[in-house]
Coordinates of C-alpha atoms in Angstrom, one line a residue:
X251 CA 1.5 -13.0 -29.4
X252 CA -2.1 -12.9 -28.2
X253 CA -5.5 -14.1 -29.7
X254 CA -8.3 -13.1 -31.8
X255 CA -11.7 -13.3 -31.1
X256 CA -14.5 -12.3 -32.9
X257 CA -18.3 -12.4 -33.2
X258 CA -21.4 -11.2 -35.3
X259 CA -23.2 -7.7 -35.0
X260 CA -25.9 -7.8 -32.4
X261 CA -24.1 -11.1 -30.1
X262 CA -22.2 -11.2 -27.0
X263 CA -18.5 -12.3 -26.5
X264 CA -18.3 -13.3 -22.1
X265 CA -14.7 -12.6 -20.9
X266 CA -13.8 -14.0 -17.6
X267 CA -10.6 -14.8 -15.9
X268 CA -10.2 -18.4 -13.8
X269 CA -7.0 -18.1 -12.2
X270 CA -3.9 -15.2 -12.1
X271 CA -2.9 -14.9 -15.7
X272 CA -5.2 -17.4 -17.3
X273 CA -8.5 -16.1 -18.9
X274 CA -11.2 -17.6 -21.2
X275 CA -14.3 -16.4 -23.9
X276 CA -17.7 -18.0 -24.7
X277 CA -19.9 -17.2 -27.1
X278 CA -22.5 -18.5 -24.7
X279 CA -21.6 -18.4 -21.1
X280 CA -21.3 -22.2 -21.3
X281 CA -18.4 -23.0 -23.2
X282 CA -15.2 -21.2 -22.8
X283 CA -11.7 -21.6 -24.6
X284 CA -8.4 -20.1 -23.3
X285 CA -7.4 -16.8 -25.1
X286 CA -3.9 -14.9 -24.8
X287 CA -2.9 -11.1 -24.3
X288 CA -3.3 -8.4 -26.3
X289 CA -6.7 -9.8 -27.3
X290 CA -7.9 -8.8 -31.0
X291 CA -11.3 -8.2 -30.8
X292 CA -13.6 -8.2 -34.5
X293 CA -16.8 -7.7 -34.7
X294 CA -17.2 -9.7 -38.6
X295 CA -21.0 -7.8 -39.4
X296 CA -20.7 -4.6 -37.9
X297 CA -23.5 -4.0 -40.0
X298 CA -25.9 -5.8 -37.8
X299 CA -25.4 -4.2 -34.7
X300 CA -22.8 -4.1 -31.7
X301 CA -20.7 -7.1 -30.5
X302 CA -20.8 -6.9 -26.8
X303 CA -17.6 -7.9 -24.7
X304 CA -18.9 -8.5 -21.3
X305 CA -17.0 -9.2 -18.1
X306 CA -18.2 -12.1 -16.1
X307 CA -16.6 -11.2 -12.5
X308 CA -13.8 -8.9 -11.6
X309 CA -10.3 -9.2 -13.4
X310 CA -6.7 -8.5 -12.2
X311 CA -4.0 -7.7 -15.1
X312 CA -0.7 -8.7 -14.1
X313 CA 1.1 -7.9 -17.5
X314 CA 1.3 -4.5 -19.1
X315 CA 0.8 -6.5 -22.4
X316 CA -3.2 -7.7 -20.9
X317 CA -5.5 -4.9 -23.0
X318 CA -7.6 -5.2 -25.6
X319 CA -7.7 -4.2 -29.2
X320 CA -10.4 -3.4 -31.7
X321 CA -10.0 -4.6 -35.0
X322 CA -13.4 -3.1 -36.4
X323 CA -15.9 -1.1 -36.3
X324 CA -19.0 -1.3 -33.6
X325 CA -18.0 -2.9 -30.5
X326 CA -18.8 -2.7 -27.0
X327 CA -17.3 -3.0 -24.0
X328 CA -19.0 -3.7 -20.5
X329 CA -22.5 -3.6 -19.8
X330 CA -25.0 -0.8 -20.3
X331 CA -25.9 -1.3 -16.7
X332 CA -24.5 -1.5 -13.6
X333 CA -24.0 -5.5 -12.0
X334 CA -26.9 -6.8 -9.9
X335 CA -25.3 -5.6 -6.7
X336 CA -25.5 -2.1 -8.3
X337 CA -21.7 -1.6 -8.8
X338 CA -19.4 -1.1 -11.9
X339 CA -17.6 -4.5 -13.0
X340 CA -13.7 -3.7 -11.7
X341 CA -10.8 -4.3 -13.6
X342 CA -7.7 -4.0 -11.4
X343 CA -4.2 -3.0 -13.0
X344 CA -1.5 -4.5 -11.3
X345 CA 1.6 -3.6 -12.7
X346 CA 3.4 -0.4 -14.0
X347 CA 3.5 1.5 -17.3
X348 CA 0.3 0.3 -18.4
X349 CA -0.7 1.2 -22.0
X350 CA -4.7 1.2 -21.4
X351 CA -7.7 -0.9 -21.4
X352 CA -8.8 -0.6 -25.0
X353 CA -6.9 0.4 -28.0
X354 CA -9.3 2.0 -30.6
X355 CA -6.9 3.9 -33.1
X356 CA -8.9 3.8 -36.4
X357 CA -12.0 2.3 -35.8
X358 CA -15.6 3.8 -35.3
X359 CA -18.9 3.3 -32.8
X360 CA -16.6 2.2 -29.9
X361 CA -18.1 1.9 -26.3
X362 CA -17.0 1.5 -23.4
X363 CA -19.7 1.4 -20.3
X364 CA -19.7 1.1 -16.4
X365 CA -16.1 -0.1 -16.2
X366 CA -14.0 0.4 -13.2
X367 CA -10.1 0.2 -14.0
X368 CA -7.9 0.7 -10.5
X369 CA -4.6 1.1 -10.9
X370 CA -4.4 2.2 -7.2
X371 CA -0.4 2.4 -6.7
X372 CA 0.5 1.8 -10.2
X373 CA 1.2 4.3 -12.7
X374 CA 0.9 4.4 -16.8
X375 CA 3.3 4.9 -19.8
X376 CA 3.7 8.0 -20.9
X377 CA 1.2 9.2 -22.8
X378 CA -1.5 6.5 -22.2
X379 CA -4.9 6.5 -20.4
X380 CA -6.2 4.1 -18.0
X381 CA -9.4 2.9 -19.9
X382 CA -8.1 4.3 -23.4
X383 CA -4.8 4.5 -25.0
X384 CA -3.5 6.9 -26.8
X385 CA -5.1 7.9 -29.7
X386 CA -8.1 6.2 -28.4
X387 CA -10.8 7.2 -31.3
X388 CA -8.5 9.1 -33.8
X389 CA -9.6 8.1 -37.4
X390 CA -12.7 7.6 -36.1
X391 CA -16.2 8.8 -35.0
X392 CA -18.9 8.2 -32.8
X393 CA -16.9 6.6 -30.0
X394 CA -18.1 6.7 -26.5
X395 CA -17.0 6.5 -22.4
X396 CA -20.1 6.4 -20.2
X397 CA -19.8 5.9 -16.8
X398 CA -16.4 4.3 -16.0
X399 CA -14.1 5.5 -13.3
X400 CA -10.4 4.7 -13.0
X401 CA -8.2 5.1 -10.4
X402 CA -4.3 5.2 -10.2
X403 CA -1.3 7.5 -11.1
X404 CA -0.9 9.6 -14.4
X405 CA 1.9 10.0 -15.8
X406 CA 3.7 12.9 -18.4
X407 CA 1.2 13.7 -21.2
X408 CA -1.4 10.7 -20.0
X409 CA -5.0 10.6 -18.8
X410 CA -7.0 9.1 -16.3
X411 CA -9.1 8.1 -18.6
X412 CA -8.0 8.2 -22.7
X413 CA -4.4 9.1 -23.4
X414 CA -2.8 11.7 -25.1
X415 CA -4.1 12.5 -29.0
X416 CA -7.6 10.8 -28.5
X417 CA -10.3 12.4 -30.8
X418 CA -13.6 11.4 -32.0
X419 CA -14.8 10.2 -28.5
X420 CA -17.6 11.3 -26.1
X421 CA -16.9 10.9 -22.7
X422 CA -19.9 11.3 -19.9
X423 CA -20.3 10.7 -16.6
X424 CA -16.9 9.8 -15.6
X425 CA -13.9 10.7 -13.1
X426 CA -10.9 9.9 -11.9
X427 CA -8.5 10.0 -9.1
X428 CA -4.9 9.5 -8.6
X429 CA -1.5 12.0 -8.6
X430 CA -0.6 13.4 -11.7
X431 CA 2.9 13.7 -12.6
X432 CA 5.0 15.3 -15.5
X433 CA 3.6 18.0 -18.0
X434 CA 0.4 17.7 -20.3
X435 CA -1.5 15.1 -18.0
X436 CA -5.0 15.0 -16.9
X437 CA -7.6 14.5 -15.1
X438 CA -9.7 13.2 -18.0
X439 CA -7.3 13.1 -20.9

């Protein structure tokens, strides 16, 4: 079923999880409201500048339905520094046949920065990636990976970090570790 959120150019959406499988937004880090997987996320005056998603804390996934989806132009995930205690925030995948983090098929000026996703003994759906799903960028432009790292098995024509057909995106400074099984699956994508 899942939720939409959205926000103005240049403003920051705060994601946080407060218990297994129950996670909240604000708008201002003071209020939060309950939201719902897959999460629609619009940014209503791309125009104005990015909306920021950031992640307040660590976050475990249980459900291969918890990722996120853009649903416009010019948003961005994660901070464009590192925490205060000078690592990445970590998003950990707990389950199998993941899809991906973030779904960007269509949409332009997506980032994604200094994001951990460890899928450590998990392994994705064919032809997804761990931070990006497939087609991650495609009808699209100027969409970027900096920084992130993700960690956990790859399977036939996946990525460890954008799945199969993505297009349109730059990807620096990144790695990724885990087995890779079946034919047309990498390292990176």
């Amino acid at each position: 079923m899942g939720n939409t959120i959205s926000g103005q150019g240049g403003t920051t959406i705060y994601f946080r999880q407060v218990a297994p499988d129950s996670f909240q937004f604000s708008q201002n880090n003071i209020t939060w409201t309950t939201i719902y997987f897959p999460l629609f996320v619009s940014n209503i005056t791309p125009n104005d500048g990015n909306l920021k998603v950031i992640f307040v804390g660590n976050i475990t996934f249980t459900n291969a339905s918890y990722f996120f989806i853009c649903n416009s132009n010019n948003i961005q995930f994660g901070s464009e520094t590192l925490n205060n205690d000078g690592n990445m925030t970590e998003i950990t995948i707990d389950v199998d046949n993941y899809n991906g983090l973030v779904d960007s098929n269509g949409y332009s000026n997506i980032s994604i920065y200094n994001i951990f996703v460890n899928g450590s003994g998990h392994f994705l759906n064919s032809y997804s990636g761990w931070i990006g799903q497939s087609y991650f960028g495609s009808e699209g432009s100027d969409n970027y990976i900096i920084n992130c790292r993700s960690a956990g098995d790859i399977s036939a024509s996946s990525g460890g970090i954008v799945g199969s057909s993505a297009s349109a995106v730059t990807i620096i400074g990144c790695s990724s570790s885990g087995e890779i099984f079946g034919s047309n699956a990498g390292g990176i994508s």
